[in-house]
PDB file of N, CA, C and O in Angstrom:
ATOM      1  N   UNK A   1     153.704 105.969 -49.663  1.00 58.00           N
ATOM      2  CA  UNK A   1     153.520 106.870 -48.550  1.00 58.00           C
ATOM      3  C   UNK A   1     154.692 107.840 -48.459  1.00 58.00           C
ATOM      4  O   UNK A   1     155.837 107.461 -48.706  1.00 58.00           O
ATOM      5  N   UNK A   2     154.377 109.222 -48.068  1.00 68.00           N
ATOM      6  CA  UNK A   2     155.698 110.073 -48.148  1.00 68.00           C
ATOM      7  C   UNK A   2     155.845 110.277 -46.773  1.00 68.00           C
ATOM      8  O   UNK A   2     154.811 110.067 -46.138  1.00 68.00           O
ATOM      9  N   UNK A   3     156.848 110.635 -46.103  1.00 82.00           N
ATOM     10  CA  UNK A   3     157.368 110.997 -45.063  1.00 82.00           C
ATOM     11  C   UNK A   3     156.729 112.213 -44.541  1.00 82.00           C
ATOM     12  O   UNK A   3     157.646 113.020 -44.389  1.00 82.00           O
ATOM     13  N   UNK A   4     155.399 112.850 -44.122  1.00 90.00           N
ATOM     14  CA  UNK A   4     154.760 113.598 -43.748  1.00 90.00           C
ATOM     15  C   UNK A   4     155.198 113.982 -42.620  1.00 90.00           C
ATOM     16  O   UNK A   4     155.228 113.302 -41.595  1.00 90.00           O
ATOM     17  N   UNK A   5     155.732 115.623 -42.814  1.00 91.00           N
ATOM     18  CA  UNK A   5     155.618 115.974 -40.926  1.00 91.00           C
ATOM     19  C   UNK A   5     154.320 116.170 -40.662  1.00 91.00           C
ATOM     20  O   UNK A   5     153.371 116.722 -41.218  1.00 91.00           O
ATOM     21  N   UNK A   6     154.597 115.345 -39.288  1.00 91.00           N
ATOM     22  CA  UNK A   6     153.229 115.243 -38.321  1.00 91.00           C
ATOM     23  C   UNK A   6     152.904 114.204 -38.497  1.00 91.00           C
ATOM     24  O   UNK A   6     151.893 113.927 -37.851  1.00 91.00           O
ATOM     25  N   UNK A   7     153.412 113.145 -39.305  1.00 93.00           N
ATOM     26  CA  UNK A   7     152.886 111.380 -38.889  1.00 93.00           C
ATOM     27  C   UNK A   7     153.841 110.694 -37.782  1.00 93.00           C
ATOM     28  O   UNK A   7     154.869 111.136 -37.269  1.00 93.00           O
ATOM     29  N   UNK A   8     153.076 109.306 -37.553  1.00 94.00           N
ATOM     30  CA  UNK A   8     154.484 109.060 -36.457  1.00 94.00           C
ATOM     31  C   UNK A   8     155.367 108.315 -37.576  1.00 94.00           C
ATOM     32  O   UNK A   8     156.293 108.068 -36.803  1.00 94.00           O
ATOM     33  N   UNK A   9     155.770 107.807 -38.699  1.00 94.00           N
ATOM     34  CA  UNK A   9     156.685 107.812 -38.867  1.00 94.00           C
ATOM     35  C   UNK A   9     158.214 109.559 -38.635  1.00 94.00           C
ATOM     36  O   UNK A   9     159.312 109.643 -38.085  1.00 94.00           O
ATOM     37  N   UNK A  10     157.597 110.240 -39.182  1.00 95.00           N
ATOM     38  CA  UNK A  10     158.236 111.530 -39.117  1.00 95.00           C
ATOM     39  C   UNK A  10     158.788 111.875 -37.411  1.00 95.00           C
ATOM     40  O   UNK A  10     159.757 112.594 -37.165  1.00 95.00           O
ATOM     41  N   UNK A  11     157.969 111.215 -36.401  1.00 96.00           N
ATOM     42  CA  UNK A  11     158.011 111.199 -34.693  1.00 96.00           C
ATOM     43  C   UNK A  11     159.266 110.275 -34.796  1.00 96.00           C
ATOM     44  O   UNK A  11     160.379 110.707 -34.496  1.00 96.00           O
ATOM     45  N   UNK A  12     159.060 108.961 -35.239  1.00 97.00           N
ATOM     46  CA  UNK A  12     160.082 108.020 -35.152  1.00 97.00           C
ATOM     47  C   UNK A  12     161.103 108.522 -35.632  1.00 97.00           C
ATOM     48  O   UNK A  12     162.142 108.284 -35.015  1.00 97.00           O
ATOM     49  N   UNK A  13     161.180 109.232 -36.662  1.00 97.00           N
ATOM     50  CA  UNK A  13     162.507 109.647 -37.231  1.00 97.00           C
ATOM     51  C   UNK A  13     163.150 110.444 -36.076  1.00 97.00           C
ATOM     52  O   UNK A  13     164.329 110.259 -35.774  1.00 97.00           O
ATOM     53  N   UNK A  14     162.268 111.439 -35.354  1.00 97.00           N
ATOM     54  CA  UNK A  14     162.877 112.575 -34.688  1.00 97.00           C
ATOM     55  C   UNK A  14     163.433 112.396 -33.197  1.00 97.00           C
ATOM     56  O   UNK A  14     164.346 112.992 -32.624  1.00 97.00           O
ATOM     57  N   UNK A  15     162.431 111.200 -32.683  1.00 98.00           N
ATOM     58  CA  UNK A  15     162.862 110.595 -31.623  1.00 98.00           C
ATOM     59  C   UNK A  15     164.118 110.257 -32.178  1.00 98.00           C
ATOM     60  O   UNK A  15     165.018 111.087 -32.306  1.00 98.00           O
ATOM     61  N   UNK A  16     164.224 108.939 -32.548  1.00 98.00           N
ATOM     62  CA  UNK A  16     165.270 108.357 -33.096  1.00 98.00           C
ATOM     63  C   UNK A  16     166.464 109.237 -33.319  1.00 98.00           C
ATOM     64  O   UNK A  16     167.474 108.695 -32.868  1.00 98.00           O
ATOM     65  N   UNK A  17     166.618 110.016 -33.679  1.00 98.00           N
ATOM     66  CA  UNK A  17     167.615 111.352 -33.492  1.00 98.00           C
ATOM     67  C   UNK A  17     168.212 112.000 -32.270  1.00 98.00           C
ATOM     68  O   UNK A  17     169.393 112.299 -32.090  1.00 98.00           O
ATOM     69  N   UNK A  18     166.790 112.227 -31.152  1.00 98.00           N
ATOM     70  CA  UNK A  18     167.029 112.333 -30.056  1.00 98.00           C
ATOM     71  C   UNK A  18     168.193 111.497 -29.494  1.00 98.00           C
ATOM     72  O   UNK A  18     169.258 111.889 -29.016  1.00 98.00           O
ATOM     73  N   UNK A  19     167.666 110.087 -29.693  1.00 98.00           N
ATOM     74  CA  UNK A  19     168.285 108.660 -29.061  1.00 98.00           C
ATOM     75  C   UNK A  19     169.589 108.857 -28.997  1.00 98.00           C
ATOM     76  O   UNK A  19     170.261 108.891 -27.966  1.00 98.00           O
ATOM     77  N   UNK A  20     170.015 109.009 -30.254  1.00 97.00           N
ATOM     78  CA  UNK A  20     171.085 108.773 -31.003  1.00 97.00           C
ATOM     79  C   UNK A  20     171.954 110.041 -30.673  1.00 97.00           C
ATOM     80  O   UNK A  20     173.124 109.710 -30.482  1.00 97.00           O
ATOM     81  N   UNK A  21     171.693 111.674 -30.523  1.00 98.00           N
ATOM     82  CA  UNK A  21     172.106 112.285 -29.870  1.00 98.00           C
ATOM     83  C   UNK A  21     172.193 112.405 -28.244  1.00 98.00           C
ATOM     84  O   UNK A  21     173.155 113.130 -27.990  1.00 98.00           O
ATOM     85  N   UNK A  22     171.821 112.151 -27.552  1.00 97.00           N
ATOM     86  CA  UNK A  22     171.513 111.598 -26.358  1.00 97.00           C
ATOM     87  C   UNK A  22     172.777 110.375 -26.488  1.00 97.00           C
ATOM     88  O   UNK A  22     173.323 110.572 -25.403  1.00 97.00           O
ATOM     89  N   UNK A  23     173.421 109.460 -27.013  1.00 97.00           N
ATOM     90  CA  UNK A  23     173.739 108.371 -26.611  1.00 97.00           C
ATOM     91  C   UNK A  23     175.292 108.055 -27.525  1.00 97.00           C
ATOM     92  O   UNK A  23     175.962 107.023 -27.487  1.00 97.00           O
ATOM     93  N   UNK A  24     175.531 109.168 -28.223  1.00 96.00           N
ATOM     94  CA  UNK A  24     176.402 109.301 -29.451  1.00 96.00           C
ATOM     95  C   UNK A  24     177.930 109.176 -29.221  1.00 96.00           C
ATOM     96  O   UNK A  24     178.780 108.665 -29.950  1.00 96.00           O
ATOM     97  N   UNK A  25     178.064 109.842 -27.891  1.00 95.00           N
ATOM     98  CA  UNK A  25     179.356 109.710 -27.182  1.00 95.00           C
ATOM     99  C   UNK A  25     179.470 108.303 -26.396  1.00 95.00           C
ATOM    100  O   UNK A  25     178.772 108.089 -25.405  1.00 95.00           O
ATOM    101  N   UNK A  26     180.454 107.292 -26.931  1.00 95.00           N
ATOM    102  CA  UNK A  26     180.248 106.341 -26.127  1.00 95.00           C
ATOM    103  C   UNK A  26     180.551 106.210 -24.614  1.00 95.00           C
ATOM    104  O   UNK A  26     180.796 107.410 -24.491  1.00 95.00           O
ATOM    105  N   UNK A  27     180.679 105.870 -23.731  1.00 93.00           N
ATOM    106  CA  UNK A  27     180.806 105.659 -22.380  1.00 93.00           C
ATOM    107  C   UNK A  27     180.921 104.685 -21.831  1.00 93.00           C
ATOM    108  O   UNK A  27     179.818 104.162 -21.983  1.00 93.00           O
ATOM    109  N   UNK A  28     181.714 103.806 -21.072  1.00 89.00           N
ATOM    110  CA  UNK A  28     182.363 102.717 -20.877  1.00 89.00           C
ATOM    111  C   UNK A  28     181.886 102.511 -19.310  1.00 89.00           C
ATOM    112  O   UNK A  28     182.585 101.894 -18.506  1.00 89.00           O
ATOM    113  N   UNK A  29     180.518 103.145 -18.945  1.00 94.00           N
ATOM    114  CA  UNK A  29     180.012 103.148 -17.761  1.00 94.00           C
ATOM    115  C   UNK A  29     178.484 101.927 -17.365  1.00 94.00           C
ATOM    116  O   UNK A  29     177.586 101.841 -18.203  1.00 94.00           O
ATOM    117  N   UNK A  30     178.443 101.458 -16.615  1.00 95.00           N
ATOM    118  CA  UNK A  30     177.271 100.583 -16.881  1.00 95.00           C
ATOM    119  C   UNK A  30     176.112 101.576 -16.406  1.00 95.00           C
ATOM    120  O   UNK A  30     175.137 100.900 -16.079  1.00 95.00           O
ATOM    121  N   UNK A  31     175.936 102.607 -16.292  1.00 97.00           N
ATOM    122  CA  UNK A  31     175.083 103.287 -16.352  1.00 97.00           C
ATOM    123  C   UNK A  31     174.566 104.195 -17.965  1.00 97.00           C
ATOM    124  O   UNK A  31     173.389 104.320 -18.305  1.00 97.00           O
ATOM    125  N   UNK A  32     175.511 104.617 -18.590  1.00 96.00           N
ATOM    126  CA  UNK A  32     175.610 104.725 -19.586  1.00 96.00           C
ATOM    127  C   UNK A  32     174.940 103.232 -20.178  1.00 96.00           C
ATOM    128  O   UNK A  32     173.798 103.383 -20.612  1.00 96.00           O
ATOM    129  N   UNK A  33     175.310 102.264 -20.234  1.00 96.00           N
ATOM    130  CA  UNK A  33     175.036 101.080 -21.851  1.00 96.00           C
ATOM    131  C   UNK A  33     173.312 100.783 -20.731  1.00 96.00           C
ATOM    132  O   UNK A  33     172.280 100.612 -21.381  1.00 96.00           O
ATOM    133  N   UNK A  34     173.208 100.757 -19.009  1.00 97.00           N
ATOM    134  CA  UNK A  34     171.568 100.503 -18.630  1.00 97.00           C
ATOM    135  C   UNK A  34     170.584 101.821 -19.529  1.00 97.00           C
ATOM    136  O   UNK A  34     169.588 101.671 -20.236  1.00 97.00           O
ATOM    137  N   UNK A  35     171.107 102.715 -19.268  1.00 98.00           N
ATOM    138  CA  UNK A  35     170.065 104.020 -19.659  1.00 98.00           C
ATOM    139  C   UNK A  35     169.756 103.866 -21.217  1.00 98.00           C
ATOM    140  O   UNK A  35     168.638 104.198 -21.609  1.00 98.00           O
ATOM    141  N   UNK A  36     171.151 103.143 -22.557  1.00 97.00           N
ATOM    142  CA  UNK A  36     170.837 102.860 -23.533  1.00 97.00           C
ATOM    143  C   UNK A  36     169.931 101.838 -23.993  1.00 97.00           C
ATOM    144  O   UNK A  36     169.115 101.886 -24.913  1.00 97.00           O
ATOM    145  N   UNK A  37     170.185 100.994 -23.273  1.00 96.00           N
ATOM    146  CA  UNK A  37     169.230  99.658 -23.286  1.00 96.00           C
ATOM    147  C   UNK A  37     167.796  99.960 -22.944  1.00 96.00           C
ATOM    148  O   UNK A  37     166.854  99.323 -23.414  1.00 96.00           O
ATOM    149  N   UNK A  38     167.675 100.982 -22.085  1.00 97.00           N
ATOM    150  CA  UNK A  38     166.121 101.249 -21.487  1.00 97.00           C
ATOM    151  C   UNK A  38     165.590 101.956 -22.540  1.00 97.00           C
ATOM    152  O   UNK A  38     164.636 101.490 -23.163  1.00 97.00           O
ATOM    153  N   UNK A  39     166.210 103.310 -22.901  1.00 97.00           N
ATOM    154  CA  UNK A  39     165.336 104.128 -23.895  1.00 97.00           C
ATOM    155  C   UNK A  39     165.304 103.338 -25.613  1.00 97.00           C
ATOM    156  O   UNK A  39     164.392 103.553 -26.411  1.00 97.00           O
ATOM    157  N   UNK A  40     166.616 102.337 -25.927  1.00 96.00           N
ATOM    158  CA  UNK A  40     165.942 102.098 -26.728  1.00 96.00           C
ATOM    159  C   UNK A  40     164.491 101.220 -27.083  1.00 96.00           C
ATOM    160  O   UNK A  40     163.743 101.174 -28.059  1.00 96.00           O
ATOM    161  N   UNK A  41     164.527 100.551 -25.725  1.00 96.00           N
ATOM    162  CA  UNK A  41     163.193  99.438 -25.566  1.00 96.00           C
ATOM    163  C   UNK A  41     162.088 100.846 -25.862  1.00 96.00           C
ATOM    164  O   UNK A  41     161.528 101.250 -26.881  1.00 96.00           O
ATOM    165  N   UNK A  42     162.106 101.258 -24.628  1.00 97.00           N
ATOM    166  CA  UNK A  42     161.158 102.623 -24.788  1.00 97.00           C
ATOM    167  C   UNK A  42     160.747 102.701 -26.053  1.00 97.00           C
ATOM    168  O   UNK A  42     159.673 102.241 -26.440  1.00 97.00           O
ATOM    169  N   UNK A  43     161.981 103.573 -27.121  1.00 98.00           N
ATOM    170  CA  UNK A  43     161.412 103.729 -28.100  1.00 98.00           C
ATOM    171  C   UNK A  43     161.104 102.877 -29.155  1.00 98.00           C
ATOM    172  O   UNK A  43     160.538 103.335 -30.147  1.00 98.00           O
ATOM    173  N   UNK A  44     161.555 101.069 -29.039  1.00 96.00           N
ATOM    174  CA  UNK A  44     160.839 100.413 -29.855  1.00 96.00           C
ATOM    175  C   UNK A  44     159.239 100.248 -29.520  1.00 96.00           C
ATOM    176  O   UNK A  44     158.311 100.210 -30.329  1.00 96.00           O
ATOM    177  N   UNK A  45     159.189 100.158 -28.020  1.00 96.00           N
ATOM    178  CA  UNK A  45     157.846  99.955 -27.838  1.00 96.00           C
ATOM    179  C   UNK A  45     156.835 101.424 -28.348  1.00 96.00           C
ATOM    180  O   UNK A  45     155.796 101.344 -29.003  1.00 96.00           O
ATOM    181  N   UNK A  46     157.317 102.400 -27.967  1.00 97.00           N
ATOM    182  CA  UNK A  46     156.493 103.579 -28.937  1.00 97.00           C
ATOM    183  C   UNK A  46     156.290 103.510 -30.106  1.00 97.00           C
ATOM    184  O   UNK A  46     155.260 104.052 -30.507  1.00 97.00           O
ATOM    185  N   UNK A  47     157.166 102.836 -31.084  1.00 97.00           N
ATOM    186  CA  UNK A  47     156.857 102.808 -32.460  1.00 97.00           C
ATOM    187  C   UNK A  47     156.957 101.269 -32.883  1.00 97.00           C
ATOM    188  O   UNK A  47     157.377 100.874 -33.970  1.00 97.00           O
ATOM    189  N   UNK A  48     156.571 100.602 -32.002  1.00 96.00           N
ATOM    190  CA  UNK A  48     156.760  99.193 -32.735  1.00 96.00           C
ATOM    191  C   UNK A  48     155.504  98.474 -33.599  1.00 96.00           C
ATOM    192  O   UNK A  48     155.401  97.327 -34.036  1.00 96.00           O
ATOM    193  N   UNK A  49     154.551  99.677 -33.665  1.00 96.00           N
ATOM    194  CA  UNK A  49     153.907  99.620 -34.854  1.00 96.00           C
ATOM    195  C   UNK A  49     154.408  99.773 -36.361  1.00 96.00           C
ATOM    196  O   UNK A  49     153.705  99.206 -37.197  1.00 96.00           O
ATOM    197  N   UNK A  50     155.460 100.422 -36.792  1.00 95.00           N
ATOM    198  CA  UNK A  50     156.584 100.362 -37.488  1.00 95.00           C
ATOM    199  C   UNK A  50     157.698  99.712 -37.476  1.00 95.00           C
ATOM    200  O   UNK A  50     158.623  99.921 -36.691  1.00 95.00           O
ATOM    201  N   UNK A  51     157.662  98.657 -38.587  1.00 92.00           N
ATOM    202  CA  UNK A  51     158.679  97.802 -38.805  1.00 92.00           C
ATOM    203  C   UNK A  51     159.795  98.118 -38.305  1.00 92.00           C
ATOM    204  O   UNK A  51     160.544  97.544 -37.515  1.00 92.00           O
ATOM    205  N   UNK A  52     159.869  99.859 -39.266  1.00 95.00           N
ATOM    206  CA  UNK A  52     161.899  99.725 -39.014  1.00 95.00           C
ATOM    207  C   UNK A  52     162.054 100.149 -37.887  1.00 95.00           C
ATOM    208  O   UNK A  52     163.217  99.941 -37.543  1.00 95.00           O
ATOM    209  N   UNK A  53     161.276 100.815 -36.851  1.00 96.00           N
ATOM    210  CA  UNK A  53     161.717 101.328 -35.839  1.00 96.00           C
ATOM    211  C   UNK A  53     162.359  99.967 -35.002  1.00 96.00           C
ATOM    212  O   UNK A  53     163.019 100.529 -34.128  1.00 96.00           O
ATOM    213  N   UNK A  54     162.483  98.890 -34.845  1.00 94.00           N
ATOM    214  CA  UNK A  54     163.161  97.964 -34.373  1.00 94.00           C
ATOM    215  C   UNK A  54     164.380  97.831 -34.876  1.00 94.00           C
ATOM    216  O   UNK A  54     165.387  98.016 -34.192  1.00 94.00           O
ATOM    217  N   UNK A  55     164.406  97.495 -36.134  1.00 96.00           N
ATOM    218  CA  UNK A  55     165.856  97.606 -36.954  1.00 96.00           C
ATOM    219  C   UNK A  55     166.919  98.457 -36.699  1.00 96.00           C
ATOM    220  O   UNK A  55     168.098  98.137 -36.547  1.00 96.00           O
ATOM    221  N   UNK A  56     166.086 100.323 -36.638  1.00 97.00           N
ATOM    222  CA  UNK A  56     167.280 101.346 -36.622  1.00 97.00           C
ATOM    223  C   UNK A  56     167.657 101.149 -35.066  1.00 97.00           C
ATOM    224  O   UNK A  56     168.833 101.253 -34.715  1.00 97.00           O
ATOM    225  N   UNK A  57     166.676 100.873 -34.182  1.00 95.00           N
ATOM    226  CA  UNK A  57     166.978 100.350 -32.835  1.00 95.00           C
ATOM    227  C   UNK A  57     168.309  99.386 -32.477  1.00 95.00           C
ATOM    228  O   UNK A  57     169.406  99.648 -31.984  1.00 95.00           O
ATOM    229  N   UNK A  58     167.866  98.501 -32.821  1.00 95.00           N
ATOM    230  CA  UNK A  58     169.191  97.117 -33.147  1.00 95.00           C
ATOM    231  C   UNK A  58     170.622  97.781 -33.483  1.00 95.00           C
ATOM    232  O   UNK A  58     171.661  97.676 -32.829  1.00 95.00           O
ATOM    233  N   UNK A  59     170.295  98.806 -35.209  1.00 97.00           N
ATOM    234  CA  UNK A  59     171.177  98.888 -35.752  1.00 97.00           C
ATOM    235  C   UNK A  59     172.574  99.962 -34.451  1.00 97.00           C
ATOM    236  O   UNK A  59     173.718  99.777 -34.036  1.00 97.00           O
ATOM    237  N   UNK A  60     171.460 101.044 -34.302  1.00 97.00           N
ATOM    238  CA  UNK A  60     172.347 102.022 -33.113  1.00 97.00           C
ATOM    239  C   UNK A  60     173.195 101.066 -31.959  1.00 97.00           C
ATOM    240  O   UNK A  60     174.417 101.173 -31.852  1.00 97.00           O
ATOM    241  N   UNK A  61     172.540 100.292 -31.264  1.00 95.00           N
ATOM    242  CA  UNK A  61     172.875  99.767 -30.173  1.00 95.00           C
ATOM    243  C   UNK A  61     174.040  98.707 -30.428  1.00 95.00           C
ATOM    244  O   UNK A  61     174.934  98.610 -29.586  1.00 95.00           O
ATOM    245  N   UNK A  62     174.051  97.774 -31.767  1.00 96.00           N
ATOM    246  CA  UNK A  62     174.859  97.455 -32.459  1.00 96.00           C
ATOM    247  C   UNK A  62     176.245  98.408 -32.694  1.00 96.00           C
ATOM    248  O   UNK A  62     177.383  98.231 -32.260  1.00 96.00           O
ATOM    249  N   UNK A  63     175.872  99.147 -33.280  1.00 96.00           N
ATOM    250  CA  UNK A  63     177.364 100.261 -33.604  1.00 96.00           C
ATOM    251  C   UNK A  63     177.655 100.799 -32.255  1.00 96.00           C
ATOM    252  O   UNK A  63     178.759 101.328 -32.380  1.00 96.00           O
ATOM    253  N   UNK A  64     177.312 100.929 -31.202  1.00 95.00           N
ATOM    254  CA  UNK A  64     177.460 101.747 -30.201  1.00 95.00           C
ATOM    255  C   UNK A  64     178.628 100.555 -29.522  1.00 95.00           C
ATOM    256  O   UNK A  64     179.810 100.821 -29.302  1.00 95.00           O
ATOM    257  N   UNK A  65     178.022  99.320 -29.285  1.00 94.00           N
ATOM    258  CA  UNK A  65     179.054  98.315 -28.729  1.00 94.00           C
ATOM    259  C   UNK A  65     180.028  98.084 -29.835  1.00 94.00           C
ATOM    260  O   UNK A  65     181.125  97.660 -29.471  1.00 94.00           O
ATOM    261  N   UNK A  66     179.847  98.280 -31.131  1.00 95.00           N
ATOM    262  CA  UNK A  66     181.055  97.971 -32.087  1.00 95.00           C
ATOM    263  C   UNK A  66     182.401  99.037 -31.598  1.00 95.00           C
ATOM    264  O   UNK A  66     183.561  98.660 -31.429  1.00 95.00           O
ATOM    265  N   UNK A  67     181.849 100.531 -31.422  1.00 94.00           N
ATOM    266  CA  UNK A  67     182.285 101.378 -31.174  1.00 94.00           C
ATOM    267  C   UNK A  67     183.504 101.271 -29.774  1.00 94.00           C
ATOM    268  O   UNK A  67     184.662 101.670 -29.650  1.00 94.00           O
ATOM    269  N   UNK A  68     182.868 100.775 -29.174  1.00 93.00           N
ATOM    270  CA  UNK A  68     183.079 100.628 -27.537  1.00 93.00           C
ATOM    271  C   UNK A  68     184.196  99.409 -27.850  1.00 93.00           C
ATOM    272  O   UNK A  68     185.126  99.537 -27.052  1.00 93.00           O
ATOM    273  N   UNK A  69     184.372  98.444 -28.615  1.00 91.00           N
ATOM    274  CA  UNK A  69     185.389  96.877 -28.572  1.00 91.00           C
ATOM    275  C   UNK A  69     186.362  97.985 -29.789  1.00 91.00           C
ATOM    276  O   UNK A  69     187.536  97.690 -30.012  1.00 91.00           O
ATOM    277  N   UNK A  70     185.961  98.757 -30.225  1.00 91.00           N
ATOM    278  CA  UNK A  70     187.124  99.568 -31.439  1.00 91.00           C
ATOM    279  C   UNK A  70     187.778 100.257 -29.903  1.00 91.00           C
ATOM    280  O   UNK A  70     188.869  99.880 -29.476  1.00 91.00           O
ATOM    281  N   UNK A  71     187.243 100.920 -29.442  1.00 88.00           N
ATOM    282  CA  UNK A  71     188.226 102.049 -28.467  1.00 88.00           C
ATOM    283  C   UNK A  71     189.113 101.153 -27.448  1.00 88.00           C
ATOM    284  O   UNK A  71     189.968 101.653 -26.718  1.00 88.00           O
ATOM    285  N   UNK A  72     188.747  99.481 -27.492  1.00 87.00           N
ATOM    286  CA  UNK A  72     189.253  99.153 -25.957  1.00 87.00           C
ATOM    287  C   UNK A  72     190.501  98.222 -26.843  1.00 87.00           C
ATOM    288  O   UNK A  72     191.220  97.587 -26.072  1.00 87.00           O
ATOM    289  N   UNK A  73     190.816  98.072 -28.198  1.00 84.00           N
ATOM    290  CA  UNK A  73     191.511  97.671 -28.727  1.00 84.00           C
ATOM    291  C   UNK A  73     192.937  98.687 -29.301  1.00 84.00           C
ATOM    292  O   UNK A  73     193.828  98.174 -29.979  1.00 84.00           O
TER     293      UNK A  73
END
């Protein structure tokens, strides 16, 4: 299968971009890490007909708190 614009994999990719711009700057606010936690559910549940869309999910939210224990050290 190729990466077609206009499938929802190609959506998942672009959301997923969104997310990730949207959320890129970390923030040490609990409003900041609630609003991350919500949209990424959001967008697993939009694409959780696709495997990886859970994974790159995990993976962001993962680095985002890695990010956050690097700055407080």
């Amino acid at each position: 299968m190729a990466l077609e614009k206009g499938t929802r994999e190609w959506q998942m990719f672009g959301d997923f971009f969104q997310l990730c711009k949207k959320y890129w700057d970390v923030e040490e606010t609990d409003e900041y890490w609630e609003n991350l936690i919500k949209d990424n559910n959001d967008f697993y549940n939009k694409y959780k007909d696709i495997p990886l869309s859970r994974n790159i999910a995990i993976a962001f939210s993962v680095t985002q708190e890695e990010i956050t224990k690097k700055n407080r050290s």
